[in-house]
XYZ file of C-alpha atoms in Angstrom:
468
model
C -0.785 -21.838 26.292
C -4.723 -21.282 25.860
C -7.357 -18.046 27.121
C -10.679 -18.123 26.333
C -12.440 -15.978 29.940
C -12.115 -12.785 28.197
C -11.301 -10.679 25.431
C -7.419 -10.093 25.430
C -5.840 -7.375 23.888
C -4.086 -8.242 20.365
C -0.775 -6.358 21.336
C 0.245 -8.332 24.090
C 2.470 -6.071 26.600
C 5.517 -7.402 27.517
C 6.676 -8.429 30.742
C 10.144 -6.112 30.727
C 10.292 -3.039 30.315
C 14.139 -3.166 28.630
C 12.569 -2.304 25.319
C 9.490 -0.065 25.914
C 11.278 3.262 24.805
C 10.703 6.284 27.048
C 7.373 8.962 27.875
C 6.487 11.471 25.674
C 7.312 13.466 22.347
C 10.393 11.233 20.363
C 13.683 13.677 20.743
C 13.519 14.225 17.055
C 9.538 15.584 16.700
C 9.086 18.588 15.055
C 7.825 22.005 16.710
C 4.668 22.907 15.227
C 5.740 26.152 12.499
C 3.976 29.471 14.164
C 1.724 30.649 12.261
C 3.574 34.105 11.610
C 5.769 31.953 10.242
C 3.513 30.365 7.985
C 2.468 33.608 6.452
C 5.523 35.488 6.090
C 7.337 32.543 4.667
C 5.048 30.761 1.903
C 5.847 33.465 -0.890
C 9.448 32.098 -0.647
C 8.066 28.120 -0.278
C 8.728 26.128 -2.775
C 5.276 24.630 -3.120
C 3.842 28.339 -3.736
C 5.977 28.501 -7.032
C 5.169 24.825 -7.705
C 1.877 25.977 -7.666
C 1.852 28.947 -10.325
C 4.970 26.966 -12.034
C 1.794 24.053 -12.577
C -0.926 27.014 -12.704
C 1.090 28.580 -15.456
C 2.329 25.088 -17.469
C -1.578 23.412 -17.279
C -3.434 27.553 -18.734
C -0.515 26.525 -21.689
C -2.050 23.024 -21.753
C -5.385 22.903 -21.515
C -5.651 25.246 -24.782
C -3.839 22.352 -26.299
C -6.418 19.986 -25.241
C -9.535 22.182 -25.503
C -8.642 22.237 -29.429
C -8.206 18.713 -29.701
C -11.295 18.281 -28.076
C -13.129 20.279 -30.615
C -11.256 19.840 -33.365
C -10.335 15.847 -33.084
C -14.035 14.631 -31.255
C -15.781 16.969 -34.274
C -13.033 15.901 -36.943
C -13.860 12.185 -36.380
C -16.859 12.748 -34.929
C -18.361 14.334 -38.592
C -16.167 11.694 -40.555
C -17.638 8.451 -38.923
C -20.297 10.129 -41.175
C -18.468 8.143 -43.646
C -17.786 5.068 -41.507
C -13.702 6.044 -42.213
C -13.642 8.313 -39.518
C -15.039 5.201 -37.129
C -11.787 4.587 -36.015
C -10.246 7.967 -35.908
C -12.569 8.734 -33.730
C -11.842 5.491 -31.102
C -8.099 6.242 -31.328
C -9.462 9.585 -30.079
C -11.092 8.821 -27.567
C -7.713 6.691 -26.569
C -5.482 9.131 -26.981
C -7.616 10.330 -23.282
C -5.752 7.816 -21.839
C -1.582 10.297 -23.007
C -3.486 13.628 -21.950
C -4.374 11.753 -18.507
C -0.449 10.067 -18.669
C 0.566 13.285 -18.509
C -1.106 15.581 -16.047
C -0.572 12.935 -13.757
C 2.572 12.954 -14.252
C 2.000 16.921 -13.752
C -0.052 16.687 -11.202
C 3.613 14.318 -9.168
C 6.390 16.731 -9.706
C 4.026 20.477 -9.986
C 1.056 19.336 -7.299
C 2.614 16.087 -5.522
C -0.469 15.196 -5.645
C 0.257 11.247 -6.632
C -2.073 9.451 -8.474
C -2.112 5.984 -9.711
C -2.302 5.392 -12.457
C -4.969 3.327 -13.920
C -5.015 -0.515 -15.629
C -3.446 -1.081 -19.234
C -6.025 -0.672 -22.069
C -6.264 -3.866 -23.158
C -8.722 -4.372 -26.170
C -10.206 -7.584 -28.129
C -9.501 -8.917 -31.097
C -9.884 -7.798 -34.061
C -10.672 -4.667 -35.528
C -14.475 -5.047 -34.465
C -13.635 -5.547 -31.322
C -10.425 -3.475 -31.080
C -13.562 -0.522 -31.201
C -16.184 -2.285 -28.763
C -12.769 -2.317 -26.122
C -12.398 1.793 -27.023
C -15.892 2.708 -27.172
C -16.362 1.447 -23.818
C -12.539 2.122 -21.774
C -14.045 3.578 -18.941
C -10.557 4.964 -18.193
C -10.338 7.882 -20.776
C -14.071 8.273 -21.218
C -12.779 9.766 -18.065
C -10.071 11.950 -18.986
C -11.601 13.327 -21.591
C -14.436 14.695 -19.210
C -11.101 15.705 -16.577
C -10.032 18.002 -19.790
C -12.870 19.083 -20.129
C -13.226 20.410 -16.646
C -9.988 21.724 -17.127
C -11.194 24.123 -19.812
C -12.977 25.364 -16.948
C -10.264 25.315 -14.313
C -7.340 26.101 -16.214
C -8.297 28.354 -18.759
C -10.861 30.503 -17.261
C -10.413 30.486 -13.622
C -6.637 29.844 -14.261
C -5.736 32.905 -16.040
C -7.939 35.154 -13.771
C -5.713 34.083 -10.876
C -2.565 34.756 -13.884
C -4.164 38.180 -13.831
C -3.785 38.927 -10.072
C -1.566 36.950 -9.665
C 0.749 39.800 -12.189
C -1.460 42.771 -11.003
C -0.506 42.309 -7.511
C 2.989 41.501 -8.415
C 3.417 44.922 -10.142
C 1.651 46.551 -7.514
C 4.556 45.325 -5.070
C 7.104 47.112 -7.706
C 5.135 49.691 -9.168
C 7.813 52.471 -7.518
C 10.998 50.764 -10.215
C 9.171 51.332 -13.343
C 7.488 54.611 -12.398
C 10.951 55.951 -11.057
C 12.261 54.347 -14.675
C 10.090 54.749 -18.021
C 8.376 58.381 -16.230
C 5.067 57.484 -16.894
C 2.169 60.237 -17.756
C -1.340 60.376 -17.025
C -3.308 62.736 -18.448
C -6.635 63.903 -16.609
C -9.665 65.388 -17.697
C -8.128 69.862 -18.225
C -5.506 68.450 -19.812
C -3.496 68.883 -16.927
C 0.255 65.922 -17.743
C 0.164 63.589 -14.064
C 3.826 61.610 -13.379
C 1.901 59.071 -12.496
C 1.182 55.327 -13.215
C -2.487 54.617 -12.031
C -4.568 56.610 -11.165
C -7.750 56.188 -9.142
C -10.872 58.399 -10.384
C -9.480 61.674 -10.103
C -6.129 60.340 -7.711
C -3.122 59.911 -9.027
C -0.422 57.627 -7.673
C 2.742 60.709 -8.443
C 4.021 61.026 -5.839
C 7.129 59.151 -4.294
C 4.812 58.627 -0.533
C 1.457 57.652 -2.519
C 3.102 54.950 -4.756
C 5.618 53.561 -1.618
C 1.924 53.229 -0.394
C 0.894 51.537 -3.004
C 3.776 49.685 -2.739
C 3.481 48.090 0.348
C -0.553 47.472 -0.255
C 0.841 45.214 -3.183
C 3.738 43.643 -0.806
C 0.998 42.849 1.666
C -0.872 41.450 -0.963
C 2.026 39.311 -2.451
C 2.295 37.071 1.615
C -1.852 36.295 0.679
C -1.543 35.574 -3.608
C 0.021 31.924 -2.075
C -3.081 31.001 -0.475
C -5.228 32.753 -3.598
C -3.685 29.936 -5.382
C -3.324 27.147 -2.949
C -6.711 27.412 -3.143
C -7.726 27.771 -6.992
C -5.848 24.385 -7.007
C -7.356 22.156 -4.912
C -10.225 22.220 -7.650
C -7.580 20.166 -9.399
C -6.186 18.361 -6.887
C -9.743 16.628 -6.475
C -10.916 16.280 -9.774
C -7.569 14.237 -11.029
C -7.915 12.007 -8.020
C -11.659 12.140 -8.942
C -11.954 11.458 -12.956
C -7.771 10.542 -13.050
C -7.182 7.140 -10.608
C -8.789 3.612 -11.239
C -12.854 3.632 -9.684
C -13.175 1.223 -7.021
C -13.651 -2.098 -9.525
C -10.535 -1.305 -11.153
C -8.652 -1.226 -7.907
C -10.735 -4.244 -6.400
C -10.037 -6.557 -10.070
C -6.101 -5.099 -9.578
C -5.698 -6.613 -6.053
C -7.693 -10.128 -7.819
C -5.555 -9.888 -9.914
C -2.427 -9.587 -7.882
C -3.951 -11.858 -5.107
C -4.792 -14.692 -7.987
C -0.438 -14.301 -8.581
C 0.186 -14.713 -5.933
C -1.386 -17.418 -5.119
C -0.823 -19.513 -8.021
C 3.301 -18.201 -7.377
C 2.496 -19.947 -3.945
C 1.137 -22.697 -5.353
C 4.660 -23.516 -7.753
C 6.407 -22.839 -4.852
C 4.811 -25.811 -3.246
C 5.378 -28.146 -5.412
C 8.782 -27.585 -6.226
C 9.658 -27.961 -2.683
C 7.942 -31.106 -2.876
C 9.176 -32.482 -6.056
C 12.514 -31.315 -4.625
C 12.471 -32.974 -1.059
C 11.042 -36.520 -3.275
C 13.724 -36.600 -5.826
C 16.280 -35.891 -3.587
C 15.222 -37.483 -0.772
C 12.591 -40.209 -0.669
C 13.326 -41.610 -3.875
C 17.299 -41.605 -3.875
C 15.868 -43.572 -0.126
C 13.786 -46.290 -2.701
C 16.070 -46.392 -5.026
C 18.242 -47.201 -1.892
C 16.331 -49.902 -0.614
C 15.233 -51.333 -4.283
C 20.240 -52.039 -5.278
C 19.739 -53.553 -1.318
C 16.867 -56.194 -1.819
C 17.684 -56.711 -5.497
C 21.418 -57.500 -3.702
C 19.679 -59.817 -0.871
C 18.361 -61.960 -3.969
C 21.793 -62.537 -5.855
C 23.164 -63.479 -2.687
C 19.786 -66.178 -1.534
C 19.544 -67.502 -5.583
C 23.226 -68.770 -5.140
C 22.513 -69.642 -2.036
C 24.499 -66.450 0.318
C 22.988 -64.671 3.095
C 20.901 -61.744 2.621
C 19.637 -61.287 6.521
C 22.075 -57.839 6.488
C 20.639 -56.976 3.359
C 17.300 -57.347 4.329
C 17.889 -55.960 7.704
C 18.867 -52.793 5.617
C 16.333 -51.970 3.574
C 13.692 -52.573 5.897
C 15.499 -49.334 8.086
C 15.822 -48.090 4.664
C 12.243 -48.656 4.586
C 11.549 -47.043 7.320
C 13.205 -43.665 7.039
C 11.767 -43.432 4.329
C 8.386 -43.154 5.568
C 8.956 -40.965 8.030
C 9.902 -38.578 5.480
C 7.175 -39.008 4.117
C 5.352 -38.407 6.689
C 7.106 -35.233 7.415
C 5.748 -34.567 3.503
C 2.232 -34.484 4.683
C 3.165 -33.447 7.358
C 3.772 -30.039 5.917
C 1.223 -29.807 3.556
C -1.479 -30.294 5.550
C -0.198 -31.051 9.637
C -2.611 -33.223 11.485
C -2.475 -30.989 13.922
C -5.230 -29.352 12.636
C -7.384 -31.616 13.106
C -7.742 -30.668 15.977
C -8.345 -26.995 15.094
C -5.935 -23.691 15.070
C -6.260 -23.633 18.213
C -4.994 -27.018 19.301
C -2.150 -27.019 16.284
C -0.549 -23.417 17.253
C -0.146 -24.933 20.803
C 1.997 -27.632 19.306
C 3.870 -26.081 17.790
C 4.523 -23.054 20.511
C 5.499 -26.723 22.555
C 7.826 -27.273 20.470
C 9.268 -23.790 20.157
C 12.976 -22.968 21.047
C 11.819 -19.766 22.424
C 9.130 -18.959 25.143
C 5.723 -18.478 23.692
C 2.780 -17.521 25.794
C -0.118 -18.274 22.914
C -4.649 -16.391 23.779
C -6.634 -18.196 20.808
C -10.802 -16.865 20.937
C -11.994 -17.388 17.904
C -16.143 -16.516 17.382
C -16.440 -19.586 14.917
C -13.851 -22.034 13.283
C -11.893 -20.373 10.669
C -12.261 -22.145 6.695
C -9.888 -24.966 5.884
C -7.242 -22.744 4.107
C -7.503 -19.564 6.834
C -5.863 -22.422 9.353
C -3.749 -23.361 7.358
C -2.668 -20.002 6.299
C -2.395 -18.669 9.808
C -0.388 -22.596 11.192
C 2.470 -22.229 7.907
C 2.708 -18.166 8.767
C 2.767 -18.879 12.629
C 5.529 -21.306 11.981
C 7.941 -19.657 9.929
C 7.331 -16.556 12.007
C 8.735 -18.149 15.135
C 11.452 -20.101 12.562
C 12.736 -16.776 11.931
C 12.218 -15.558 15.634
C 14.885 -18.088 16.343
C 17.019 -17.306 13.765
C 17.395 -13.919 13.912
C 15.798 -12.009 16.563
C 17.704 -12.764 19.926
C 15.257 -12.641 21.217
C 14.229 -14.993 24.130
C 10.412 -14.599 24.772
C 7.172 -14.804 22.172
C 4.155 -14.213 22.366
C 1.319 -15.534 19.783
C -2.517 -14.166 19.406
C -5.245 -15.319 17.209
C -8.226 -12.566 17.695
C -11.314 -11.723 15.886
C -11.232 -7.992 14.370
C -13.544 -6.383 12.318
C -16.453 -7.909 10.748
C -15.657 -11.367 10.142
C -11.705 -11.634 10.242
C -9.283 -12.261 11.873
C -5.410 -10.688 13.025
C -2.844 -13.806 13.882
C -0.373 -11.402 16.270
C 2.861 -12.556 16.695
C 5.850 -10.182 18.406
C 8.727 -10.206 20.024
C 10.940 -9.099 22.369
C 13.859 -8.416 19.883
C 15.870 -6.077 18.484
C 14.418 -5.492 15.338
C 14.864 -4.197 12.691
C 12.598 -6.217 9.862
C 11.174 -3.991 6.997
C 7.593 -4.569 5.913
C 7.098 -6.319 2.892
C 6.308 -4.729 -0.918
C 4.308 -7.353 -3.440
C 4.099 -5.990 -6.740
C 2.472 -6.783 -9.120
C 2.865 -10.703 -7.709
C 6.800 -9.714 -7.148
C 8.216 -9.964 -4.123
C 10.157 -7.894 -3.690
C 10.608 -6.317 -0.079
C 10.549 -8.535 2.396
C 12.150 -11.971 2.421
C 10.599 -14.733 3.582
C 8.129 -11.899 5.714
C 7.644 -11.370 1.611
C 6.033 -14.931 0.892
C 3.700 -14.793 3.747
C 2.343 -11.411 3.028
C 1.957 -12.908 -0.638
C 0.048 -15.944 1.051
C -2.067 -14.064 3.093
C -2.846 -11.204 -0.178
C -3.548 -14.271 -1.774
C -6.934 -15.268 0.790
C -7.449 -10.683 0.237
C -5.887 -10.758 3.801
C -3.239 -8.052 5.558
C -0.349 -8.773 6.326
C 1.412 -6.177 8.640
C 4.999 -5.518 10.731
C 5.818 -3.238 12.886
C 10.239 -3.186 13.982
C 11.609 -0.766 15.178
C 15.171 -0.671 15.753
C 15.393 -1.947 19.262
C 12.817 -4.046 18.732
C 10.080 -5.327 19.922
C 8.772 -6.350 16.613
C 5.250 -6.672 16.011
C 3.810 -9.331 12.792
C 0.363 -9.009 12.011
C -1.992 -11.146 9.620
C -5.795 -9.718 9.392
C -7.565 -13.081 7.506
C -11.251 -13.485 6.664
C -12.832 -16.330 9.070
C -14.180 -17.349 5.329
C -11.907 -17.393 3.348
C -11.856 -15.472 -0.414
C -15.062 -13.222 -1.208
């Protein structure tokens, strides 16, 4: 059935409540940590030590990066006057990619800041083409800009931060070197004081004064993690701004991935059609030809050939039926009447009762209708084979700007995996990965929500007019 009178919700309510989770927070949800506990444990957190180690490593690395920029860019730029430095300058620019890779690794390991890799460098053919590609490589220039920013963040600010950390820690443990090494300060009158620190004419030369100084240092140690996090914040922001792919790069990667997915899907369809034609229809046509040949021989010798002719006629009817099934697999005739009528046909044929709701502002393009139809057909088949469900809900609803959401929900046992398409390769999710690749080919998405115990909801979001 279909409804168009009112706008239904995308996730349909099921009449039964056997799989409805209990109200309230999940039993394993962790309560937020109290503020006092967060402050007291901050100096001992792994994150604090990793970020501190990052500041130490990046201080050394930024000094090397500054040297690279000064001598590399400066030396290669000077030698470019003699032409021999032009390829060297191009190589120095491309070296920014290596530095960017190193910094991304540091962020990934020490800051838990997983930065996506930019597109790889592909040079044009020939020396001039390679030079042109190198000098116009945005990824390299952005990495060099990040190295310049790091000169201020990592060297100047990082150095001051490490000095503050060292002084704070030293203040916290000051009674130990005061007692062990007996430091001496001499005042203006030549009087020696057993003091590790003096503030104007005030000397920390007694145990109470040194313990008070140590207490101040210990209190400041609990503030150090927040200072370190504050200093690491601009590192994270600039790295995500300059060391990750731009919006154009991401769009190009998505287009390449969707093109590979479309080519793979088309190749798989052609292989299936070739296999079905070779193993089914072609074999049947060969059998018909053999029957007709035998009938011709019998007629030539005056024998009876009506039985063979009848078998050939029956075989031709079966071959026509198989050809109709193959054509229906390419473009179902029901789609001529629109997506709603085609889905009603699928729902009527389903072995499990299906509740269908369709609301479309206008008719999608033929390619989108075909993808939606075959996706629903495969999902209904998957539910019948694997889900153990006794009810299915299918909804086709508008969402966003000029997009349609196709949702298939069942009350089965759940446990379906979210498909992953990596570089056009289908890696996780079995048949769902094929649906995800098909949706990706038209700039669509596929999402799976399938907790253990169910229910399972698979939602495809497709553009009404196809990819732009």
